[in-house]
Amino acid sequence: MEKNKKKILIGSVSGVAAAVLLTGIIVAAVQGSGKAVKVAPVSNMNSGGWSSGSEISDYGTVTTNMNQDIYYDDSLTVKEVYVKAGDTVKIGDRLVAYDTTLATMEKEMKQMEIEGIALNRKNIEAELKQLRGTKAVAKGNVAGTNTVVKTSAAGTDAVVNADTGKSRTTASVQRQNMTAREGNTDTGTAGSDQDSTVPDGKETGKPFPEELKGTKIYDKITEESVPYNEDGDGTEEKPYRYLCAPGVTVHAQFMLKVLENREICTFEVVDDKDNPTRILYEWTLDGKNGQIIKPVQPDQPDTPSEPDVPDEPDTPSEPEDPSEPDDPGISDGPTKEELAKEIQEKEERLKELELEQRTAELELKKLKKKVDNAIVTSTVEGTVKSVTDEETARLENTPIISVVGEDGFYVTGRVAETAFDKIKEGMTVTVTSWTSGMTYEATISGVSSSPSTGYSDGNNENLSYYPFTAVIHGDAELSNGDGVDLSIDDLSSQDEDEIYLEQMFVREDGNQYYVYKKGDNGKLKKQYVEVGKNVSGSLEIVSGLSLDDEIAFPYGRDVREGAKTKSTDTLYDYK
């Protein structure tokens, strides 16, 4: 109860009061000088995702003449039709059953696509970590010979020409080149520099073969796609091979062809479509057995061990050539501008991958629903108007089955993509009329697999919503087109452990977020956190912080790691 009161209080603060409150916090923080920094419990500062606390749209529309049309889906094959034109159906009656073999394969491939994107993100995050630890230097050349080094995340050999100062690689590689010059002979690991490797210390996949340079890399596999191996015949010994970009999609018609011809195809996923340096992993579509063989990392090439070399007797060093004096003011490595540009490019690519992964995860949810709902049931009470064969429905873009609903009260609502996999047929929706204030119970009879176009909840423009239909049983004081309030208990309740902090308490560091919290020793500590949704200016804290932690307002001269702390109930200063 106390938590709900707190949400209402925070949500009801006027814009003027909030501005004054924030100004008070900032002024108090900036004016501090060597004093203990105030910290307050996260549980007290938690806004709890305040806005509506619900994952469905708050309002819906009443319809009195609802119809249901089932259209052709190229990832599903009709296995059985249970009705014919003229049949009377009730809500929940079976209409059609699908063979979900193709949808199941699509689901497995989508899961692999997500894993591939996550792997790519991991590599780029490792590169970013390395770049942020790189020290920028002045432009210039260093006399000497070519030095061969190896990148960490990309894992490719690169040659830096010390005579010209030019490089065919990135600043991260140049940094390792500098490390090698400073006395480290192990150019594969760049010495003791831990930032030069991916988090688990292993490179993924294998180097991109030189003989495949220039080969087409697909981001979509269609019936027109051509395998790169000319000797491939679609057998287990010689499968058709395709080079693919991260996040590759395979069209349903291609899979149907593979199944019909009982072919075997292998897809090799590279790290970068435009400039591939590694094959990250590969997976196989087995048309003979109708299954997906999960991705495996290609075997790492054997690295020959270096032979033991006997110690050479000391020989006097040759005098340096006085005609080529060292230039102490010039070093090999990236300039500040080059480093900043590369970091920006990596951060932008990381954001693109985050969006790609979010989109793919939503598509995976929809595919799971397809597989789980192999039998489609009626969402209305009415009469079957027509039943059409698949081919005609596909060519003419007409419904396979069309049901005309009888008079009754149906409600159309919308569920957020974050809860798309939570909403189920049979759930109860509480419906409140805007006109009369009367409340009714409705039962969800169907959820669309396509999002509403042009709809937003006003809080997050990037969040998609999916229409659902609910039926009200019995009489109701409602009319066609009436507006109603909607709520679903299972989707409206807040998780007691959820943490949402207003954005002013969370700072950004590139593509990372952090807060200042009280450490175990009582001193202030910089704590990185993972954030999720942004709800009305409050960020969801997915990990890195608990309700028992105490945080500080992260601005001001006194706010730094190691500063003394002073516990208080709240960071909102009303004085």
Coordinates of C-alpha atoms in Angstrom, one line a residue:
M1 CA 0.0 0.0 0.0
E2 CA 2.8 2.4 0.9
K3 CA 4.5 1.8 -2.5
N4 CA 1.2 2.6 -4.4
K5 CA 0.9 5.9 -2.4
K6 CA 4.4 6.8 -3.3
K7 CA 3.7 6.2 -7.0
I8 CA 0.6 8.4 -6.9
L9 CA 2.5 11.1 -5.1
I10 CA 5.4 11.1 -7.6
G11 CA 3.0 10.9 -10.5
S12 CA 0.9 13.8 -9.3
V13 CA 3.7 16.4 -8.9
S14 CA 3.0 19.3 -11.2
G15 CA 5.5 20.3 -13.9
V16 CA 6.4 23.5 -12.0
A17 CA 7.0 21.7 -8.8
A18 CA 9.1 19.1 -10.5
A19 CA 11.3 21.8 -12.1
V20 CA 11.8 23.6 -8.8
L21 CA 12.5 20.3 -7.1
L22 CA 15.2 19.4 -9.7
T23 CA 16.7 22.8 -9.5
G24 CA 17.0 22.5 -5.7
I25 CA 18.8 19.1 -6.1
I26 CA 21.3 20.5 -8.6
V27 CA 22.0 23.7 -6.7
A28 CA 22.5 21.7 -3.5
A29 CA 24.9 19.3 -5.2
V30 CA 27.0 21.9 -7.0
Q31 CA 27.4 24.1 -3.9
G32 CA 28.7 21.2 -1.9
S33 CA 32.4 21.2 -1.0
G34 CA 34.0 18.2 0.5
K35 CA 30.9 17.3 2.5
A36 CA 29.4 13.8 2.7
V37 CA 27.1 13.0 -0.3
K38 CA 23.5 12.2 0.5
V39 CA 22.3 8.8 -0.4
A40 CA 18.8 7.4 -0.2
P41 CA 17.4 3.8 -0.6
V42 CA 16.5 2.7 -4.1
S43 CA 13.2 1.5 -2.7
N44 CA 12.3 5.1 -1.8
M45 CA 13.5 6.6 -5.1
N46 CA 11.8 3.8 -7.2
S47 CA 9.1 5.3 -9.4
G48 CA 7.8 1.8 -10.2
G49 CA 7.4 2.4 -13.9
W50 CA 4.8 5.0 -13.1
S51 CA 2.5 6.0 -16.0
S52 CA -0.2 3.4 -16.0
G53 CA 1.7 0.3 -14.7
S54 CA -0.1 -1.7 -17.4
E55 CA 1.1 -3.5 -20.6
I56 CA -2.2 -3.0 -22.4
S57 CA -3.6 0.2 -23.7
D58 CA -6.0 1.8 -21.2
Y59 CA -8.9 2.2 -23.6
G60 CA -10.7 0.2 -26.2
T61 CA -13.7 0.4 -28.6
V62 CA -17.0 -1.4 -28.6
T63 CA -18.1 -3.2 -31.8
T64 CA -21.5 -4.9 -32.3
N65 CA -21.0 -6.6 -35.6
M66 CA -17.5 -8.3 -35.4
N67 CA -16.3 -10.5 -38.2
Q68 CA -13.4 -12.9 -38.5
D69 CA -11.3 -13.5 -41.6
I70 CA -8.4 -16.0 -41.8
Y71 CA -5.9 -15.2 -44.6
Y72 CA -3.2 -17.2 -46.3
D73 CA 0.1 -17.4 -44.5
D74 CA 3.1 -18.6 -46.5
S75 CA 4.8 -20.0 -43.4
L76 CA 1.8 -22.3 -42.6
T77 CA 0.2 -25.1 -44.7
V78 CA -3.4 -26.0 -44.2
K79 CA -3.7 -29.5 -42.8
E80 CA -7.5 -29.7 -42.2
V81 CA -10.5 -27.4 -42.5
Y82 CA -13.3 -28.1 -39.9
V83 CA -16.1 -26.0 -41.3
K84 CA -18.0 -25.3 -44.5
A85 CA -20.0 -22.3 -45.7
G86 CA -23.2 -21.9 -43.8
D87 CA -22.1 -23.6 -40.6
T88 CA -22.9 -21.9 -37.3
V89 CA -20.0 -21.5 -35.0
K90 CA -19.5 -20.4 -31.4
I91 CA -16.4 -18.8 -29.8
G92 CA -13.7 -21.4 -29.4
D93 CA -15.0 -23.8 -32.2
R94 CA -12.2 -25.1 -34.4
L95 CA -12.0 -23.6 -37.9
V96 CA -8.7 -24.8 -39.4
A97 CA -5.6 -26.8 -38.5
Y98 CA -2.1 -26.0 -39.8
D99 CA 1.0 -28.0 -40.4
T100 CA 3.6 -26.0 -38.5
T101 CA 6.7 -27.7 -39.8
L102 CA 7.8 -24.6 -41.8
A103 CA 6.9 -22.2 -38.9
T104 CA 8.9 -24.3 -36.5
M105 CA 11.9 -24.1 -38.8
E106 CA 11.5 -20.4 -39.1
K107 CA 11.3 -20.1 -35.3
E108 CA 14.6 -22.0 -34.9
M109 CA 16.3 -19.9 -37.5
K110 CA 15.0 -16.7 -35.9
Q111 CA 16.5 -18.0 -32.6
M112 CA 19.8 -18.5 -34.3
E113 CA 19.5 -15.0 -35.9
I114 CA 19.2 -13.5 -32.4
E115 CA 22.2 -15.5 -31.1
G116 CA 24.2 -14.3 -34.1
I117 CA 23.3 -10.6 -33.4
A118 CA 24.1 -11.1 -29.7
L119 CA 27.5 -12.5 -30.7
N120 CA 28.1 -9.6 -33.0
R121 CA 27.2 -7.2 -30.1
K122 CA 29.6 -9.0 -27.8
N123 CA 32.4 -8.5 -30.3
I124 CA 31.7 -4.8 -30.8
E125 CA 31.4 -4.3 -27.1
A126 CA 34.9 -5.8 -26.7
E127 CA 36.3 -3.6 -29.4
L128 CA 34.7 -0.5 -27.8
K129 CA 36.2 -1.4 -24.4
Q130 CA 39.6 -1.7 -26.1
L131 CA 39.2 1.6 -28.0
R132 CA 38.2 3.5 -24.8
G133 CA 41.4 2.4 -23.2
T134 CA 43.5 3.4 -26.2
K135 CA 45.7 6.5 -25.8
A136 CA 45.6 8.9 -28.7
V137 CA 48.9 10.1 -30.1
A138 CA 50.2 12.8 -32.5
K139 CA 50.3 12.0 -36.2
G140 CA 53.6 10.8 -37.6
N141 CA 55.7 7.9 -39.0
V142 CA 58.0 5.5 -37.3
A143 CA 61.0 4.1 -39.2
G144 CA 61.2 0.4 -39.3
T145 CA 59.6 -2.7 -40.9
N146 CA 56.1 -4.0 -41.2
T147 CA 54.7 -5.3 -37.9
V148 CA 52.0 -8.0 -38.0
V149 CA 49.5 -8.0 -35.2
K150 CA 46.1 -9.6 -34.5
T151 CA 42.9 -7.8 -33.6
S152 CA 40.9 -9.1 -30.6
A153 CA 37.2 -9.1 -31.6
A154 CA 37.6 -9.2 -35.4
G155 CA 40.5 -11.6 -35.0
T156 CA 42.2 -10.8 -38.3
D157 CA 45.9 -10.3 -39.1
A158 CA 46.7 -6.8 -40.2
V159 CA 49.8 -5.2 -41.5
V160 CA 50.9 -1.8 -40.3
N161 CA 53.5 -0.2 -42.5
A162 CA 55.8 1.6 -40.1
D163 CA 57.7 3.3 -43.0
T164 CA 54.6 5.1 -44.3
G165 CA 52.5 5.3 -41.1
K166 CA 49.6 3.9 -43.1
S167 CA 47.5 1.0 -41.9
R168 CA 44.9 -1.3 -43.4
T169 CA 43.3 -1.8 -40.0
T170 CA 41.7 0.1 -37.1
A171 CA 43.0 2.1 -34.2
S172 CA 42.5 -0.9 -31.9
V173 CA 45.0 -2.9 -34.0
Q174 CA 47.4 0.1 -34.1
R175 CA 47.4 0.1 -30.3
Q176 CA 48.4 -3.6 -30.3
N177 CA 51.2 -2.7 -32.8
M178 CA 52.5 -0.2 -30.3
T179 CA 52.4 -2.8 -27.5
A180 CA 54.4 -5.2 -29.7
R181 CA 57.0 -2.5 -30.4
E182 CA 57.4 -1.9 -26.7
G183 CA 58.9 -5.3 -26.2
N184 CA 56.1 -7.8 -26.3
T185 CA 56.8 -10.6 -28.8
D186 CA 53.4 -12.3 -28.4
T187 CA 51.6 -10.3 -31.0
G188 CA 48.6 -12.6 -30.9
T189 CA 47.6 -11.5 -27.5
A190 CA 49.2 -8.0 -27.2
G191 CA 51.0 -8.8 -24.0
S192 CA 49.3 -8.3 -20.6
D193 CA 46.7 -5.9 -22.0
Q194 CA 43.5 -7.6 -21.0
D195 CA 41.3 -5.1 -23.0
S196 CA 42.6 -6.7 -26.2
T197 CA 40.5 -9.9 -25.9
V198 CA 36.8 -10.6 -25.9
P199 CA 35.3 -11.2 -22.4
D200 CA 35.8 -14.9 -22.4
G201 CA 39.3 -14.6 -23.8
K202 CA 38.5 -16.6 -27.0
E203 CA 38.0 -15.5 -30.6
T204 CA 34.9 -16.7 -32.3
G205 CA 34.8 -18.7 -35.5
K206 CA 37.7 -18.6 -38.0
P207 CA 39.4 -16.1 -40.3
F208 CA 37.5 -15.3 -43.5
P209 CA 39.1 -17.3 -46.3
E210 CA 41.1 -15.2 -48.9
E211 CA 39.6 -17.3 -51.8
L212 CA 36.1 -16.2 -50.8
K213 CA 36.9 -12.4 -51.0
G214 CA 34.4 -10.9 -53.4
T215 CA 31.9 -13.7 -53.0
K216 CA 28.3 -12.4 -52.6
I217 CA 27.1 -12.2 -49.0
Y218 CA 23.4 -12.5 -48.5
D219 CA 21.2 -10.8 -45.9
K220 CA 18.2 -12.5 -47.4
I221 CA 18.1 -16.0 -48.7
T222 CA 15.4 -16.4 -51.5
E223 CA 14.7 -18.9 -54.2
E224 CA 17.1 -16.8 -56.5
S225 CA 20.0 -17.1 -54.1
V226 CA 23.0 -19.0 -55.5
P227 CA 25.4 -21.1 -53.4
Y228 CA 29.1 -20.1 -53.6
N229 CA 30.5 -23.7 -53.9
E230 CA 30.2 -24.8 -57.5
D231 CA 30.8 -28.5 -56.7
G232 CA 27.9 -28.5 -54.2
D233 CA 25.1 -31.0 -55.0
G234 CA 22.9 -30.6 -51.9
T235 CA 24.0 -33.8 -50.3
E236 CA 25.3 -34.4 -46.8
E237 CA 28.9 -34.7 -48.2
K238 CA 28.6 -31.6 -50.4
P239 CA 25.8 -29.3 -49.1
Y240 CA 25.0 -26.1 -50.9
R241 CA 26.9 -23.3 -49.1
Y242 CA 25.9 -19.7 -48.7
L243 CA 27.7 -16.7 -47.1
C244 CA 25.4 -14.7 -44.9
A245 CA 25.4 -11.4 -43.1
P246 CA 24.6 -11.2 -39.4
G247 CA 20.8 -11.2 -38.9
V248 CA 20.2 -13.1 -42.2
T249 CA 16.6 -14.1 -43.0
V250 CA 15.5 -17.1 -45.0
H251 CA 12.3 -16.8 -47.0
A252 CA 9.6 -19.5 -46.6
Q253 CA 9.5 -20.3 -50.3
F254 CA 13.3 -21.1 -50.2
M255 CA 12.7 -23.5 -47.3
L256 CA 9.7 -25.1 -49.1
K257 CA 12.0 -25.7 -52.2
V258 CA 14.7 -27.3 -49.9
L259 CA 12.1 -29.6 -48.3
E260 CA 10.6 -30.6 -51.6
N261 CA 14.0 -31.4 -53.2
R262 CA 15.3 -33.0 -50.0
E263 CA 18.4 -30.8 -50.2
I264 CA 20.9 -29.9 -47.5
C265 CA 22.1 -26.3 -47.3
T266 CA 24.8 -24.8 -45.0
F267 CA 24.8 -21.1 -44.1
E268 CA 28.0 -19.5 -42.9
V269 CA 27.5 -16.2 -41.0
V270 CA 30.3 -13.6 -41.3
D271 CA 31.0 -10.7 -38.8
D272 CA 30.5 -7.9 -41.3
K273 CA 28.7 -8.0 -44.7
D274 CA 30.8 -5.2 -46.3
N275 CA 34.2 -6.0 -44.9
P276 CA 34.1 -9.7 -43.6
T277 CA 37.1 -10.7 -41.5
R278 CA 35.7 -13.8 -39.8
I279 CA 33.1 -16.6 -40.2
L280 CA 31.5 -16.5 -36.8
Y281 CA 29.5 -19.7 -37.0
E282 CA 27.5 -21.9 -39.4
W283 CA 24.2 -23.8 -39.3
T284 CA 22.5 -26.3 -41.6
L285 CA 19.0 -26.7 -43.1
D286 CA 18.4 -30.4 -43.6
G287 CA 15.6 -30.8 -46.2
K288 CA 15.8 -34.6 -46.0
N289 CA 14.8 -34.8 -42.3
G290 CA 13.0 -31.4 -42.1
Q291 CA 15.1 -30.1 -39.3
I292 CA 17.6 -27.4 -38.4
I293 CA 21.1 -28.4 -37.3
K294 CA 22.1 -25.9 -34.6
P295 CA 24.9 -23.4 -35.2
V296 CA 28.5 -24.5 -34.6
Q297 CA 31.6 -22.5 -34.5
P298 CA 33.9 -23.5 -37.4
D299 CA 37.1 -25.3 -36.3
Q300 CA 39.8 -22.9 -35.3
P301 CA 42.9 -23.3 -37.6
D302 CA 45.7 -25.1 -36.0
T303 CA 48.5 -22.9 -34.8
P304 CA 51.9 -24.5 -35.1
S305 CA 54.0 -24.3 -32.0
E306 CA 57.1 -22.3 -32.3
P307 CA 60.3 -24.4 -32.3
D308 CA 62.7 -24.0 -29.4
V309 CA 65.6 -21.8 -30.4
P310 CA 68.9 -22.1 -28.5
D311 CA 70.2 -19.0 -26.8
E312 CA 72.5 -17.0 -29.0
P313 CA 75.8 -15.8 -27.6
D314 CA 75.8 -12.1 -26.8
T315 CA 77.1 -10.0 -29.7
P316 CA 78.0 -6.4 -29.5
S317 CA 75.2 -4.2 -30.8
E318 CA 75.9 -2.3 -34.0
P319 CA 76.0 1.5 -33.7
E320 CA 73.0 3.3 -34.8
D321 CA 73.0 5.0 -38.1
P322 CA 73.5 8.7 -37.4
S323 CA 71.8 9.6 -40.6
E324 CA 68.4 8.4 -39.3
P325 CA 67.9 9.9 -35.8
D326 CA 64.8 9.0 -33.8
D327 CA 62.1 11.6 -33.8
P328 CA 60.9 11.6 -30.2
G329 CA 57.8 13.7 -31.0
I330 CA 56.2 11.2 -33.4
S331 CA 54.6 7.9 -32.5
D332 CA 52.6 5.2 -34.3
G333 CA 48.9 5.1 -33.4
P334 CA 45.5 6.8 -33.8
T335 CA 45.0 10.5 -33.4
K336 CA 42.4 11.9 -31.0
E337 CA 40.1 12.6 -34.0
E338 CA 40.5 9.1 -35.5
L339 CA 39.9 7.5 -32.2
A340 CA 36.7 9.5 -31.5
K341 CA 35.4 8.8 -35.0
E342 CA 35.9 5.0 -34.6
I343 CA 34.3 5.0 -31.2
Q344 CA 31.3 6.8 -32.5
E345 CA 31.0 4.4 -35.4
K346 CA 31.1 1.4 -33.0
E347 CA 28.6 2.9 -30.7
E348 CA 26.2 3.7 -33.6
R349 CA 26.6 0.1 -34.9
L350 CA 25.9 -1.2 -31.4
K351 CA 22.6 0.8 -31.3
E352 CA 21.6 -0.6 -34.7
L353 CA 22.3 -4.2 -33.5
E354 CA 20.3 -3.6 -30.3
L355 CA 17.3 -2.5 -32.4
E356 CA 17.8 -5.5 -34.8
Q357 CA 17.8 -7.8 -31.8
R358 CA 14.7 -6.3 -30.3
T359 CA 12.9 -6.6 -33.6
A360 CA 14.0 -10.2 -34.1
E361 CA 12.9 -11.1 -30.5
L362 CA 9.5 -9.8 -31.2
E363 CA 9.3 -11.8 -34.5
L364 CA 10.3 -14.8 -32.5
K365 CA 7.4 -14.3 -30.1
K366 CA 5.0 -14.2 -33.1
L367 CA 6.5 -17.4 -34.5
K368 CA 6.1 -19.1 -31.2
K369 CA 2.5 -18.2 -31.2
K370 CA 2.1 -19.6 -34.7
V371 CA 3.6 -22.9 -33.6
D372 CA 1.7 -23.1 -30.4
N373 CA -1.6 -22.2 -32.0
A374 CA -1.7 -24.8 -34.8
I375 CA -5.4 -24.9 -34.6
V376 CA -7.3 -21.6 -35.2
T377 CA -10.6 -21.2 -33.4
S378 CA -13.5 -18.9 -33.9
T379 CA -13.2 -15.5 -32.1
V380 CA -16.9 -14.6 -32.7
E381 CA -20.3 -16.3 -32.6
G382 CA -21.8 -16.3 -36.0
T383 CA -22.0 -18.0 -39.4
V384 CA -19.3 -19.2 -41.8
K385 CA -19.7 -17.0 -44.9
S386 CA -17.1 -18.7 -47.1
V387 CA -14.4 -21.3 -47.3
T388 CA -11.7 -21.0 -50.1
D389 CA -8.8 -23.2 -51.0
E390 CA -5.3 -22.0 -50.2
E391 CA -4.1 -21.4 -53.8
T392 CA -7.1 -19.3 -54.7
A393 CA -6.9 -17.4 -51.4
R394 CA -3.2 -16.7 -52.1
L395 CA -3.7 -15.5 -55.7
E396 CA -6.8 -13.4 -55.0
N397 CA -5.8 -12.2 -51.5
T398 CA -9.1 -13.4 -50.1
P399 CA -9.8 -15.1 -46.8
I400 CA -9.4 -18.9 -46.6
I401 CA -12.3 -18.8 -44.1
S402 CA -14.6 -15.8 -43.4
V403 CA -17.1 -15.8 -40.4
V404 CA -19.8 -13.2 -40.0
G405 CA -20.6 -12.5 -36.3
E406 CA -24.0 -12.3 -34.9
D407 CA -25.2 -9.3 -32.8
G408 CA -23.3 -9.0 -29.6
F409 CA -20.8 -6.8 -27.8
Y410 CA -17.1 -7.2 -28.8
V411 CA -14.3 -5.0 -27.5
T412 CA -11.1 -4.2 -29.5
G413 CA -8.1 -3.5 -27.3
R414 CA -4.3 -3.3 -27.8
V415 CA -1.5 -5.1 -26.0
A416 CA 2.1 -3.8 -25.9
E417 CA 4.8 -5.9 -27.7
T418 CA 6.5 -6.4 -24.3
A419 CA 3.5 -8.5 -23.2
F420 CA 2.6 -10.0 -26.6
D421 CA 3.6 -13.5 -25.3
K422 CA 1.7 -13.0 -22.0
I423 CA -1.8 -12.3 -23.3
K424 CA -3.8 -15.5 -23.9
E425 CA -7.2 -16.5 -25.2
G426 CA -9.6 -17.0 -22.3
M427 CA -8.1 -14.2 -20.2
T428 CA -10.7 -11.9 -18.5
V429 CA -10.7 -8.2 -19.3
T430 CA -12.5 -5.7 -17.1
V431 CA -14.4 -3.2 -19.3
T432 CA -15.7 0.1 -17.9
S433 CA -18.1 2.3 -20.1
W434 CA -17.1 5.9 -20.5
T435 CA -20.8 6.8 -20.9
S436 CA -22.5 5.0 -18.1
G437 CA -19.7 4.1 -15.8
M438 CA -21.0 0.5 -15.8
T439 CA -18.4 -2.3 -15.5
Y440 CA -18.5 -5.6 -17.4
E441 CA -16.3 -8.7 -17.8
A442 CA -15.2 -9.7 -21.3
T443 CA -13.2 -12.8 -22.4
I444 CA -10.3 -12.6 -24.9
S445 CA -11.2 -14.6 -28.0
G446 CA -8.2 -13.7 -30.3
V447 CA -5.0 -11.7 -30.6
S448 CA -3.7 -10.3 -33.9
S449 CA -0.2 -11.2 -35.1
S450 CA 0.2 -7.8 -36.9
P451 CA 0.7 -4.5 -35.0
S452 CA -1.7 -1.6 -35.1
T453 CA -0.5 1.0 -37.6
G454 CA -0.1 4.7 -36.5
Y455 CA -0.9 3.9 -32.9
S456 CA 1.2 5.1 -29.9
D457 CA 0.5 5.2 -26.1
G458 CA 2.1 8.6 -26.0
N459 CA 5.0 7.5 -23.8
N460 CA 7.2 5.4 -26.0
E461 CA 7.0 6.1 -29.8
N462 CA 9.1 2.9 -30.5
L463 CA 6.7 0.5 -28.7
S464 CA 4.3 -1.5 -31.0
Y465 CA 0.8 -2.5 -29.9
Y466 CA -1.1 -5.6 -31.2
P467 CA -5.0 -5.6 -31.4
F468 CA -7.0 -8.2 -29.4
T469 CA -10.7 -9.0 -29.4
A470 CA -12.7 -9.7 -26.3
V471 CA -16.4 -10.7 -26.1
I472 CA -18.9 -9.5 -23.5
H473 CA -21.4 -12.2 -22.7
G474 CA -25.0 -11.1 -22.0
D475 CA -26.7 -7.7 -22.2
A476 CA -24.8 -4.5 -21.7
E477 CA -25.6 -0.7 -21.9
L478 CA -23.2 -0.2 -24.8
S479 CA -23.4 0.9 -28.4
N480 CA -21.3 0.4 -31.5
G481 CA -18.3 2.7 -31.3
D482 CA -18.5 3.4 -27.6
G483 CA -15.2 4.1 -25.8
V484 CA -14.3 2.0 -22.7
D485 CA -11.5 1.6 -20.2
L486 CA -9.7 -1.8 -20.1
S487 CA -7.6 -3.6 -17.5
I488 CA -6.3 -7.1 -17.2
D489 CA -5.1 -8.1 -13.7
D490 CA -2.3 -10.4 -14.9
L491 CA -0.9 -7.6 -17.0
S492 CA -1.6 -4.5 -14.9
S493 CA 0.1 -5.6 -11.7
Q494 CA 3.7 -4.3 -11.1
D495 CA 6.4 -6.7 -10.1
E496 CA 7.4 -5.8 -6.6
D497 CA 11.1 -6.2 -7.6
E498 CA 11.0 -3.8 -10.6
I499 CA 13.2 -0.8 -10.4
Y500 CA 12.5 2.5 -12.3
L501 CA 14.6 5.5 -11.7
E502 CA 14.0 9.0 -13.1
Q503 CA 16.6 9.8 -15.8
M504 CA 18.2 12.5 -13.6
F505 CA 19.5 9.8 -11.3
V506 CA 21.2 7.8 -14.1
R507 CA 24.2 9.0 -16.2
E508 CA 25.4 7.8 -19.5
D509 CA 29.0 6.8 -20.5
G510 CA 29.0 6.2 -24.2
N511 CA 26.5 3.4 -24.7
Q512 CA 26.6 2.4 -21.0
Y513 CA 24.7 3.7 -18.0
Y514 CA 25.7 4.1 -14.4
V515 CA 24.6 5.4 -11.0
Y516 CA 26.5 6.4 -7.9
K517 CA 25.7 4.2 -4.9
K518 CA 26.9 3.6 -1.4
G519 CA 29.5 0.8 -1.4
D520 CA 30.1 -1.9 1.3
N521 CA 32.7 0.4 2.9
G522 CA 30.3 3.3 3.2
K523 CA 32.0 5.2 0.4
L524 CA 30.5 6.3 -2.9
K525 CA 30.9 3.9 -5.7
K526 CA 30.3 4.2 -9.5
Q527 CA 28.0 1.3 -10.4
Y528 CA 27.2 0.4 -14.1
V529 CA 23.7 -0.8 -14.7
E530 CA 21.7 -2.3 -17.5
V531 CA 18.6 -0.3 -18.5
G532 CA 15.4 -1.5 -20.2
K533 CA 12.3 0.5 -21.0
N534 CA 11.9 4.2 -20.8
V535 CA 8.4 4.9 -19.2
S536 CA 7.5 8.6 -18.9
G537 CA 11.0 9.7 -18.2
S538 CA 11.9 6.8 -15.9
L539 CA 14.4 4.2 -16.9
E540 CA 13.9 0.5 -16.0
I541 CA 17.0 -0.9 -14.2
V542 CA 17.3 -4.4 -15.4
S543 CA 20.5 -5.4 -13.5
G544 CA 23.3 -3.9 -11.4
L545 CA 21.1 -2.4 -8.6
S546 CA 18.8 -3.7 -5.9
L547 CA 16.0 -2.1 -3.9
D548 CA 18.2 -2.3 -0.8
D549 CA 21.0 -0.2 -2.4
E550 CA 21.4 3.5 -1.6
I551 CA 22.0 5.9 -4.5
A552 CA 23.1 9.5 -4.8
F553 CA 22.2 12.4 -7.1
P554 CA 25.0 11.8 -9.7
Y555 CA 26.1 15.4 -10.2
G556 CA 28.1 18.0 -8.3
R557 CA 31.7 18.6 -7.2
D558 CA 31.5 16.2 -4.2
V559 CA 30.1 13.3 -6.2
R560 CA 33.0 11.0 -7.0
E561 CA 34.2 7.5 -6.2
G562 CA 35.5 7.2 -2.6
A563 CA 33.5 10.2 -1.3
K564 CA 31.9 10.0 2.1
T565 CA 28.2 9.3 2.2
K566 CA 25.3 10.3 4.5
S567 CA 22.1 8.3 4.5
T568 CA 18.7 10.0 4.1
D569 CA 15.2 9.0 3.4
T570 CA 14.9 10.8 0.0
L571 CA 16.9 12.8 -2.5
Y572 CA 13.9 15.1 -3.2
D573 CA 14.6 18.3 -1.4
Y574 CA 11.5 20.3 -0.8
K575 CA 13.3 23.2 1.0

